[in-house]
Amino acid sequence: MTKTYFKLIFLFALSLFAVSCNNDDDTTPETPDEALTEFKYLRILLSDEKTTQLTLVNPVDATSSFFNAKFAKSSLYTTESGRYAGIVHRLDNTVETFDSGFESHGDHVDVDGQPQFGALTGQSALPTHFKSKIGEILTFNDGDGTLSVAKEKDVNTVGAQFKTINAGLLAHHGAMAAFGNGTYAITVKDNSVTGTLPEKVKIIDNTGKTLFEPTLATKGIHGNASDGTYAVFGSASGVLVVENNGKQKLIAFPEDFATAWFGTILETDYNGKFVGFTAAKGAYLIDVVNGTIKPIIQNTTIMQCKVSYNHKKLGVLLHSGEFKLFNLNSLQVEKEAKIIGETANDAALKPQIQLTENFAYITSPSTGELLQLSFDKMSIVNKIKVSNTPYMITILGFENSESH
């Protein structure tokens, strides 16, 4: 009896050992935490169409904090560093700044205070076009054709104001781009084209002095981007490429464009490559070095077209509610699915989107929510209450979850 008992104990122990070994041999890779939740130090900032309310969303735990801007219906932009936002009130001639409170140190992020409005503010005539390069914050002011410039490092400096750069321009619906050497490409209106759009681009220094006069004229310019080396402008005559040495060239549109042209230019993570978008044709990759324009998606029902926070992907939301995610290196579709209901072409307020590495964020103006789309599941995984009529959206912070 005793021998039988010990034999049973031995067999039981042996079976447990075998199960343990089988578990140890399981080589199924674990899914990284970032694929399941957003990065710890990223936030989503939203404005409202009808009220002054700003909503700062922490997508990790789906919580929101609320602030009040000076005016309603503000446009939101993120500065080059990722820490700050520019809050542009075009019709109220005002620019505010906002501090996420996050400070990046490359391999980790420090919390350097609570989210709050910055002390830096600006007053100018119809501030419209916003850019941030080489540690600067810039707006082009449509009301008088001037630039307003400030330093990111002065966002929390009491009494800090934007500096005005007057380059002697006529008032127009203009744009500018900063080069890595501290000079600026700025649009010029000469009235050769009827309306408010400019026709040319010149290069100035930070005093407004002209360094290089325009060498090319177009039939109208709208939209631009810069990687610090090239400034790229959408124009009715082709894609206008400007270098800091004054060299300019036009890249011709594909033959089937007819009268269509890119009114929006977006930066990518790839040197000399930009995304051009027109609702009349779709989204295309512009290679300014080789002078080529290649289709990414040819579609005339695109509602939103945005480059991801790391500038490596392109997100396209159609009026049908279908979403497509493209790799900007291969130009191939990586993910696609119908994620929201259809939006009418003439809807007064349409959904806006922004993309991080693992998620897309879509405003829902009809429900007052921010929708979080998981690229892993290609479905909406969170609906976060924000203001009643969310208007604009931008991403703040860093795609990093490491701290001290």
CSV table of C-alpha atoms in Angstrom, one decimal:
chain,number,residue,atom,x,y,z
A,1,MET,CA,0.0,0.0,0.0
A,2,THR,CA,2.8,2.4,0.9
A,3,LYS,CA,4.7,1.6,-2.3
A,4,THR,CA,1.5,2.3,-4.3
A,5,TYR,CA,1.0,5.6,-2.5
A,6,PHE,CA,4.6,6.9,-3.2
A,7,LYS,CA,4.3,5.7,-6.8
A,8,LEU,CA,1.2,7.9,-7.2
A,9,ILE,CA,2.9,10.9,-5.6
A,10,PHE,CA,5.9,10.5,-8.0
A,11,LEU,CA,3.6,10.2,-11.1
A,12,PHE,CA,1.7,13.4,-10.0
A,13,ALA,CA,4.9,15.4,-9.5
A,14,LEU,CA,6.2,14.2,-12.9
A,15,SER,CA,3.0,15.4,-14.6
A,16,LEU,CA,3.4,18.8,-13.0
A,17,PHE,CA,7.0,19.0,-14.2
A,18,ALA,CA,5.9,18.2,-17.7
A,19,VAL,CA,3.2,20.9,-17.7
A,20,SER,CA,5.7,23.4,-16.4
A,21,CYS,CA,8.2,22.5,-19.2
A,22,ASN,CA,5.5,22.9,-21.8
A,23,ASN,CA,4.7,26.4,-20.5
A,24,ASP,CA,8.4,27.4,-20.5
A,25,ASP,CA,8.7,26.3,-24.1
A,26,ASP,CA,5.9,28.7,-25.1
A,27,THR,CA,7.6,31.2,-27.4
A,28,THR,CA,4.6,33.4,-28.3
A,29,PRO,CA,5.9,37.0,-28.2
A,30,GLU,CA,4.3,39.3,-25.7
A,31,THR,CA,2.5,42.3,-27.1
A,32,PRO,CA,4.3,45.5,-26.1
A,33,ASP,CA,2.4,47.7,-23.6
A,34,GLU,CA,2.4,50.6,-26.1
A,35,ALA,CA,0.4,48.5,-28.6
A,36,LEU,CA,-2.4,48.3,-26.0
A,37,THR,CA,-2.3,51.7,-24.4
A,38,GLU,CA,-1.2,55.1,-25.5
A,39,PHE,CA,2.3,56.5,-24.5
A,40,LYS,CA,2.3,57.8,-21.0
A,41,TYR,CA,3.4,61.3,-21.9
A,42,LEU,CA,1.0,62.1,-24.8
A,43,ARG,CA,-2.0,64.3,-24.5
A,44,ILE,CA,-4.8,65.4,-26.9
A,45,LEU,CA,-5.9,69.1,-26.8
A,46,LEU,CA,-9.2,70.1,-28.3
A,47,SER,CA,-11.0,73.5,-28.8
A,48,ASP,CA,-14.7,74.0,-29.1
A,49,GLU,CA,-16.7,75.7,-31.9
A,50,LYS,CA,-19.2,77.6,-29.7
A,51,THR,CA,-17.5,78.1,-26.3
A,52,THR,CA,-14.0,79.0,-25.0
A,53,GLN,CA,-13.6,75.6,-23.5
A,54,LEU,CA,-10.3,73.7,-24.1
A,55,THR,CA,-10.2,70.0,-23.3
A,56,LEU,CA,-6.9,68.2,-22.4
A,57,VAL,CA,-7.4,64.4,-22.7
A,58,ASN,CA,-5.1,61.8,-21.1
A,59,PRO,CA,-5.8,58.9,-23.5
A,60,VAL,CA,-4.1,56.4,-21.2
A,61,ASP,CA,-6.9,56.5,-18.6
A,62,ALA,CA,-9.5,58.3,-20.8
A,63,THR,CA,-9.7,61.3,-18.4
A,64,SER,CA,-10.1,65.0,-19.3
A,65,SER,CA,-9.1,68.3,-17.8
A,66,PHE,CA,-10.8,71.6,-18.8
A,67,PHE,CA,-9.5,75.1,-19.4
A,68,ASN,CA,-10.9,78.3,-20.9
A,69,ALA,CA,-9.2,80.1,-23.7
A,70,LYS,CA,-9.7,83.8,-24.4
A,71,PHE,CA,-12.1,83.1,-27.3
A,72,ALA,CA,-14.1,80.3,-28.9
A,73,LYS,CA,-13.4,78.4,-32.1
A,74,SER,CA,-9.7,78.6,-31.8
A,75,SER,CA,-7.2,76.8,-34.1
A,76,LEU,CA,-4.7,74.6,-32.3
A,77,TYR,CA,-1.1,73.7,-33.3
A,78,THR,CA,1.8,72.0,-31.7
A,79,THR,CA,5.3,73.5,-31.5
A,80,GLU,CA,8.4,71.8,-32.9
A,81,SER,CA,9.5,70.6,-29.4
A,82,GLY,CA,6.1,68.9,-28.8
A,83,ARG,CA,5.8,70.5,-25.3
A,84,TYR,CA,3.7,73.5,-26.2
A,85,ALA,CA,0.6,74.4,-28.2
A,86,GLY,CA,-0.2,77.6,-30.1
A,87,ILE,CA,-3.8,78.7,-29.8
A,88,VAL,CA,-4.7,81.0,-32.7
A,89,HIS,CA,-7.8,83.3,-32.5
A,90,ARG,CA,-7.7,84.7,-36.1
A,91,LEU,CA,-10.7,86.9,-36.0
A,92,ASP,CA,-9.8,88.2,-32.5
A,93,ASN,CA,-6.2,89.1,-33.5
A,94,THR,CA,-4.8,87.0,-30.6
A,95,VAL,CA,-2.4,84.1,-30.1
A,96,GLU,CA,-2.2,82.2,-26.8
A,97,THR,CA,0.2,79.5,-25.8
A,98,PHE,CA,-0.3,76.3,-23.7
A,99,ASP,CA,2.2,74.2,-21.8
A,100,SER,CA,1.7,70.5,-21.4
A,101,GLY,CA,4.1,70.4,-18.5
A,102,PHE,CA,6.2,67.6,-20.1
A,103,GLU,CA,10.0,68.1,-20.8
A,104,SER,CA,11.7,65.6,-23.0
A,105,HIS,CA,15.3,64.4,-22.2
A,106,GLY,CA,15.6,62.0,-25.2
A,107,ASP,CA,15.4,58.6,-23.4
A,108,HIS,CA,12.9,59.8,-20.8
A,109,VAL,CA,10.4,62.5,-20.0
A,110,ASP,CA,10.2,64.7,-16.9
A,111,VAL,CA,7.0,66.3,-15.5
A,112,ASP,CA,7.9,70.0,-15.2
A,113,GLY,CA,4.8,71.5,-13.7
A,114,GLN,CA,1.1,71.2,-14.3
A,115,PRO,CA,-0.7,71.8,-17.7
A,116,GLN,CA,-1.4,75.5,-18.0
A,117,PHE,CA,-1.6,78.5,-20.3
A,118,GLY,CA,1.8,80.0,-21.1
A,119,ALA,CA,2.7,83.6,-20.2
A,120,LEU,CA,3.6,84.2,-23.9
A,121,THR,CA,0.8,85.9,-25.9
A,122,GLY,CA,0.6,87.8,-29.1
A,123,GLN,CA,-1.5,90.5,-30.7
A,124,SER,CA,-1.5,90.9,-34.5
A,125,ALA,CA,-3.7,91.5,-37.4
A,126,LEU,CA,-5.5,88.3,-38.4
A,127,PRO,CA,-2.9,85.7,-37.3
A,128,THR,CA,-3.6,82.8,-39.6
A,129,HIS,CA,-0.7,80.6,-40.7
A,130,PHE,CA,1.2,78.9,-37.8
A,131,LYS,CA,4.7,77.3,-38.0
A,132,SER,CA,7.3,76.2,-35.5
A,133,LYS,CA,10.9,75.5,-36.4
A,134,ILE,CA,14.4,76.0,-34.9
A,135,GLY,CA,12.9,76.6,-31.5
A,136,GLU,CA,10.7,79.4,-32.7
A,137,ILE,CA,6.9,80.0,-32.9
A,138,LEU,CA,5.7,81.9,-36.0
A,139,THR,CA,2.4,83.2,-37.4
A,140,PHE,CA,1.8,84.9,-40.7
A,141,ASN,CA,-0.6,87.8,-40.2
A,142,ASP,CA,-3.1,88.1,-43.1
A,143,GLY,CA,-4.2,91.6,-41.9
A,144,ASP,CA,-1.0,93.4,-42.7
A,145,GLY,CA,1.4,90.9,-44.2
A,146,THR,CA,3.8,90.7,-41.2
A,147,LEU,CA,5.3,87.9,-39.3
A,148,SER,CA,5.1,87.4,-35.6
A,149,VAL,CA,8.0,85.4,-34.0
A,150,ALA,CA,8.8,84.2,-30.5
A,151,LYS,CA,11.0,81.7,-28.8
A,152,GLU,CA,9.6,78.4,-27.3
A,153,LYS,CA,11.9,78.9,-24.3
A,154,ASP,CA,9.9,82.1,-23.5
A,155,VAL,CA,6.5,80.5,-23.3
A,156,ASN,CA,6.5,80.7,-19.5
A,157,THR,CA,8.4,84.0,-19.3
A,158,VAL,CA,6.1,86.6,-17.6
A,159,GLY,CA,5.4,89.5,-20.0
A,160,ALA,CA,6.8,87.7,-23.0
A,161,GLN,CA,5.4,88.9,-26.4
A,162,PHE,CA,5.8,88.0,-30.0
A,163,LYS,CA,8.2,90.2,-32.1
A,164,THR,CA,6.8,91.7,-35.3
A,165,ILE,CA,8.9,91.3,-38.5
A,166,ASN,CA,7.8,93.7,-41.3
A,167,ALA,CA,9.1,92.8,-44.7
A,168,GLY,CA,7.2,95.5,-46.5
A,169,LEU,CA,4.5,93.2,-47.9
A,170,LEU,CA,0.9,93.9,-49.0
A,171,ALA,CA,-1.8,92.3,-46.8
A,172,HIS,CA,-2.7,88.9,-48.2
A,173,HIS,CA,-3.6,85.3,-47.2
A,174,GLY,CA,0.0,84.3,-46.9
A,175,ALA,CA,2.4,81.7,-45.6
A,176,MET,CA,6.0,81.4,-44.4
A,177,ALA,CA,8.6,78.7,-43.7
A,178,ALA,CA,11.7,78.7,-41.6
A,179,PHE,CA,15.0,77.4,-42.8
A,180,GLY,CA,17.6,75.7,-40.6
A,181,ASN,CA,19.9,78.7,-40.9
A,182,GLY,CA,17.4,81.1,-39.3
A,183,THR,CA,16.1,82.8,-42.5
A,184,TYR,CA,12.5,82.7,-43.7
A,185,ALA,CA,10.7,82.0,-47.0
A,186,ILE,CA,7.7,84.3,-47.1
A,187,THR,CA,4.9,84.7,-49.7
A,188,VAL,CA,4.6,87.9,-51.7
A,189,LYS,CA,1.4,89.5,-53.1
A,190,ASP,CA,1.9,91.6,-56.3
A,191,ASN,CA,-1.8,91.6,-57.5
A,192,SER,CA,-1.0,89.8,-60.7
A,193,VAL,CA,-3.7,87.3,-59.6
A,194,THR,CA,-7.1,88.5,-58.5
A,195,GLY,CA,-8.0,87.8,-54.9
A,196,THR,CA,-6.1,87.4,-51.6
A,197,LEU,CA,-3.7,84.6,-52.6
A,198,PRO,CA,0.0,85.5,-53.2
A,199,GLU,CA,1.9,84.7,-56.3
A,200,LYS,CA,5.6,84.7,-55.3
A,201,VAL,CA,8.0,83.8,-52.5
A,202,LYS,CA,11.1,85.7,-51.3
A,203,ILE,CA,13.7,85.0,-48.5
A,204,ILE,CA,14.2,87.4,-45.6
A,205,ASP,CA,16.2,87.6,-42.4
A,206,ASN,CA,14.9,88.1,-38.9
A,207,THR,CA,14.8,91.9,-39.4
A,208,GLY,CA,12.6,91.7,-42.5
A,209,LYS,CA,15.5,92.5,-44.9
A,210,THR,CA,15.2,90.8,-48.3
A,211,LEU,CA,18.0,88.4,-48.9
A,212,PHE,CA,16.8,86.8,-52.1
A,213,GLU,CA,14.1,88.2,-54.4
A,214,PRO,CA,11.5,86.0,-56.0
A,215,THR,CA,12.6,84.3,-59.2
A,216,LEU,CA,9.4,82.5,-60.2
A,217,ALA,CA,5.8,83.7,-60.4
A,218,THR,CA,2.7,81.5,-60.0
A,219,LYS,CA,-1.0,81.9,-60.5
A,220,GLY,CA,-1.7,81.6,-56.7
A,221,ILE,CA,-0.1,80.0,-53.7
A,222,HIS,CA,-1.7,78.2,-50.7
A,223,GLY,CA,-0.3,75.8,-48.2
A,224,ASN,CA,3.3,75.1,-47.4
A,225,ALA,CA,5.8,73.0,-45.3
A,226,SER,CA,9.5,73.0,-44.6
A,227,ASP,CA,12.1,70.4,-43.4
A,228,GLY,CA,14.6,73.2,-42.7
A,229,THR,CA,16.4,72.7,-46.1
A,230,TYR,CA,13.5,73.0,-48.5
A,231,ALA,CA,10.4,75.2,-48.3
A,232,VAL,CA,7.6,73.7,-50.4
A,233,PHE,CA,4.5,75.7,-51.4
A,234,GLY,CA,1.3,74.6,-53.1
A,235,SER,CA,0.5,76.7,-56.2
A,236,ALA,CA,-1.8,76.7,-59.1
A,237,SER,CA,1.3,76.6,-61.4
A,238,GLY,CA,2.9,73.5,-59.8
A,239,VAL,CA,4.7,72.7,-56.6
A,240,LEU,CA,7.0,75.6,-55.8
A,241,VAL,CA,10.3,74.5,-54.1
A,242,VAL,CA,12.5,77.2,-52.5
A,243,GLU,CA,16.0,76.7,-51.0
A,244,ASN,CA,17.7,79.0,-48.5
A,245,ASN,CA,20.2,80.1,-51.2
A,246,GLY,CA,17.4,81.6,-53.2
A,247,LYS,CA,17.1,78.8,-55.7
A,248,GLN,CA,13.6,78.1,-56.8
A,249,LYS,CA,11.9,75.6,-59.1
A,250,LEU,CA,8.4,74.4,-60.0
A,251,ILE,CA,7.5,70.7,-60.1
A,252,ALA,CA,4.8,70.0,-62.6
A,253,PHE,CA,1.6,68.2,-61.6
A,254,PRO,CA,0.6,64.9,-63.1
A,255,GLU,CA,-1.1,65.4,-66.5
A,256,ASP,CA,-4.5,64.3,-65.3
A,257,PHE,CA,-4.7,67.2,-62.7
A,258,ALA,CA,-6.1,69.7,-65.2
A,259,THR,CA,-6.9,72.7,-63.0
A,260,ALA,CA,-6.5,70.9,-59.7
A,261,TRP,CA,-3.5,71.8,-57.4
A,262,PHE,CA,-2.3,71.1,-53.8
A,263,GLY,CA,-3.7,73.6,-51.3
A,264,THR,CA,-2.2,71.6,-48.5
A,265,ILE,CA,1.4,70.5,-48.0
A,266,LEU,CA,2.5,68.2,-45.1
A,267,GLU,CA,5.9,67.3,-43.8
A,268,THR,CA,7.2,63.8,-43.5
A,269,ASP,CA,10.0,62.0,-41.7
A,270,TYR,CA,11.8,61.4,-45.0
A,271,ASN,CA,14.3,64.0,-46.3
A,272,GLY,CA,13.1,66.0,-49.2
A,273,LYS,CA,9.7,64.3,-49.2
A,274,PHE,CA,6.3,65.9,-48.6
A,275,VAL,CA,2.7,65.1,-48.9
A,276,GLY,CA,0.5,67.2,-51.2
A,277,PHE,CA,-3.3,67.0,-50.8
A,278,THR,CA,-6.2,68.3,-52.9
A,279,ALA,CA,-9.8,67.2,-52.4
A,280,ALA,CA,-10.1,67.2,-56.2
A,281,LYS,CA,-7.6,64.4,-56.7
A,282,GLY,CA,-6.3,62.9,-53.4
A,283,ALA,CA,-3.0,62.7,-51.6
A,284,TYR,CA,0.4,62.4,-53.3
A,285,LEU,CA,4.1,62.1,-52.3
A,286,ILE,CA,6.2,65.0,-53.5
A,287,ASP,CA,9.9,64.2,-53.9
A,288,VAL,CA,11.6,67.6,-54.2
A,289,VAL,CA,15.1,66.2,-54.9
A,290,ASN,CA,14.0,64.0,-57.9
A,291,GLY,CA,11.2,66.4,-58.9
A,292,THR,CA,8.4,63.7,-58.8
A,293,ILE,CA,4.9,63.5,-57.6
A,294,LYS,CA,3.5,60.0,-56.9
A,295,PRO,CA,0.0,59.0,-55.9
A,296,ILE,CA,-0.6,57.7,-52.4
A,297,ILE,CA,-4.4,57.6,-52.7
A,298,GLN,CA,-6.4,58.9,-55.6
A,299,ASN,CA,-9.9,59.6,-54.2
A,300,THR,CA,-12.3,62.6,-54.4
A,301,THR,CA,-14.2,61.8,-51.2
A,302,ILE,CA,-11.4,62.4,-48.6
A,303,MET,CA,-12.6,64.4,-45.5
A,304,GLN,CA,-9.4,64.5,-43.6
A,305,CYS,CA,-5.8,63.8,-44.5
A,306,LYS,CA,-3.1,64.0,-41.7
A,307,VAL,CA,0.4,62.9,-41.2
A,308,SER,CA,1.1,61.0,-37.9
A,309,TYR,CA,2.9,62.6,-35.0
A,310,ASN,CA,6.1,60.9,-35.9
A,311,HIS,CA,5.6,61.9,-39.6
A,312,LYS,CA,6.0,58.3,-40.8
A,313,LYS,CA,2.3,57.4,-41.6
A,314,LEU,CA,-0.6,59.1,-43.4
A,315,GLY,CA,-4.1,58.8,-42.1
A,316,VAL,CA,-7.0,59.4,-44.5
A,317,LEU,CA,-10.6,59.6,-43.3
A,318,LEU,CA,-13.3,59.4,-46.1
A,319,HIS,CA,-16.8,61.0,-45.9
A,320,SER,CA,-18.1,57.4,-45.9
A,321,GLY,CA,-16.5,56.8,-42.5
A,322,GLU,CA,-13.8,54.6,-43.9
A,323,PHE,CA,-10.3,55.1,-42.5
A,324,LYS,CA,-7.0,54.2,-44.3
A,325,LEU,CA,-3.5,54.1,-42.8
A,326,PHE,CA,-0.6,54.4,-45.3
A,327,ASN,CA,3.1,53.8,-44.8
A,328,LEU,CA,4.9,56.9,-46.1
A,329,ASN,CA,8.0,54.9,-47.0
A,330,SER,CA,6.4,52.2,-49.0
A,331,LEU,CA,3.2,54.2,-49.9
A,332,GLN,CA,1.2,51.0,-49.1
A,333,VAL,CA,-2.0,50.7,-47.1
A,334,GLU,CA,-1.2,49.1,-43.8
A,335,LYS,CA,-4.7,49.2,-42.2
A,336,GLU,CA,-8.2,50.1,-43.3
A,337,ALA,CA,-11.7,49.8,-41.9
A,338,LYS,CA,-15.0,51.6,-41.7
A,339,ILE,CA,-14.8,53.2,-38.2
A,340,ILE,CA,-17.6,55.9,-38.1
A,341,GLY,CA,-20.8,56.7,-39.8
A,342,GLU,CA,-21.1,58.7,-43.0
A,343,THR,CA,-20.6,62.5,-42.9
A,344,ALA,CA,-22.4,64.7,-45.4
A,345,ASN,CA,-20.2,66.7,-47.7
A,346,ASP,CA,-22.0,69.9,-46.6
A,347,ALA,CA,-21.9,69.1,-42.9
A,348,ALA,CA,-21.4,72.4,-40.9
A,349,LEU,CA,-18.8,70.8,-38.6
A,350,LYS,CA,-16.9,67.7,-39.6
A,351,PRO,CA,-14.8,65.2,-37.7
A,352,GLN,CA,-11.1,66.1,-37.3
A,353,ILE,CA,-8.3,63.6,-36.8
A,354,GLN,CA,-4.8,63.3,-35.5
A,355,LEU,CA,-2.6,60.2,-35.4
A,356,THR,CA,0.0,58.8,-33.0
A,357,GLU,CA,2.1,55.6,-33.6
A,358,ASN,CA,-0.6,53.2,-32.4
A,359,PHE,CA,-3.9,55.2,-32.4
A,360,ALA,CA,-6.0,57.7,-34.3
A,361,TYR,CA,-8.1,60.3,-32.5
A,362,ILE,CA,-11.3,61.5,-34.2
A,363,THR,CA,-13.6,64.2,-33.0
A,364,SER,CA,-17.3,63.5,-32.9
A,365,PRO,CA,-19.1,66.9,-33.2
A,366,SER,CA,-22.5,65.4,-33.0
A,367,THR,CA,-21.9,63.7,-29.6
A,368,GLY,CA,-19.2,65.8,-28.0
A,369,GLU,CA,-16.8,63.0,-27.8
A,370,LEU,CA,-13.2,62.1,-28.7
A,371,LEU,CA,-13.0,58.7,-30.4
A,372,GLN,CA,-9.9,56.6,-29.9
A,373,LEU,CA,-9.2,54.2,-32.8
A,374,SER,CA,-6.7,51.3,-32.1
A,375,PHE,CA,-4.6,50.4,-35.1
A,376,ASP,CA,-4.1,47.0,-33.5
A,377,LYS,CA,-7.8,46.2,-33.5
A,378,MET,CA,-8.9,48.7,-36.1
A,379,SER,CA,-11.9,49.6,-34.0
A,380,ILE,CA,-13.0,52.4,-31.7
A,381,VAL,CA,-11.7,51.4,-28.2
A,382,ASN,CA,-12.6,54.5,-26.3
A,383,LYS,CA,-15.2,57.3,-26.4
A,384,ILE,CA,-14.1,60.2,-24.2
A,385,LYS,CA,-16.5,63.0,-23.3
A,386,VAL,CA,-15.1,66.4,-24.2
A,387,SER,CA,-16.9,69.7,-25.0
A,388,ASN,CA,-20.3,69.7,-26.7
A,389,THR,CA,-19.0,70.8,-30.2
A,390,PRO,CA,-15.3,69.8,-30.5
A,391,TYR,CA,-13.7,72.0,-33.2
A,392,MET,CA,-9.9,71.6,-33.6
A,393,ILE,CA,-7.5,68.9,-32.3
A,394,THR,CA,-3.8,68.6,-31.8
A,395,ILE,CA,-1.3,66.3,-30.0
A,396,LEU,CA,1.0,67.4,-27.2
A,397,GLY,CA,3.8,65.7,-25.5
A,398,PHE,CA,6.0,62.7,-26.5
A,399,GLU,CA,5.7,59.2,-27.7
A,400,ASN,CA,7.6,58.0,-24.7
A,401,SER,CA,6.5,56.2,-21.5
A,402,GLU,CA,9.9,56.3,-19.7
A,403,SER,CA,10.6,58.5,-16.7
A,404,HIS,CA,13.3,58.6,-14.0
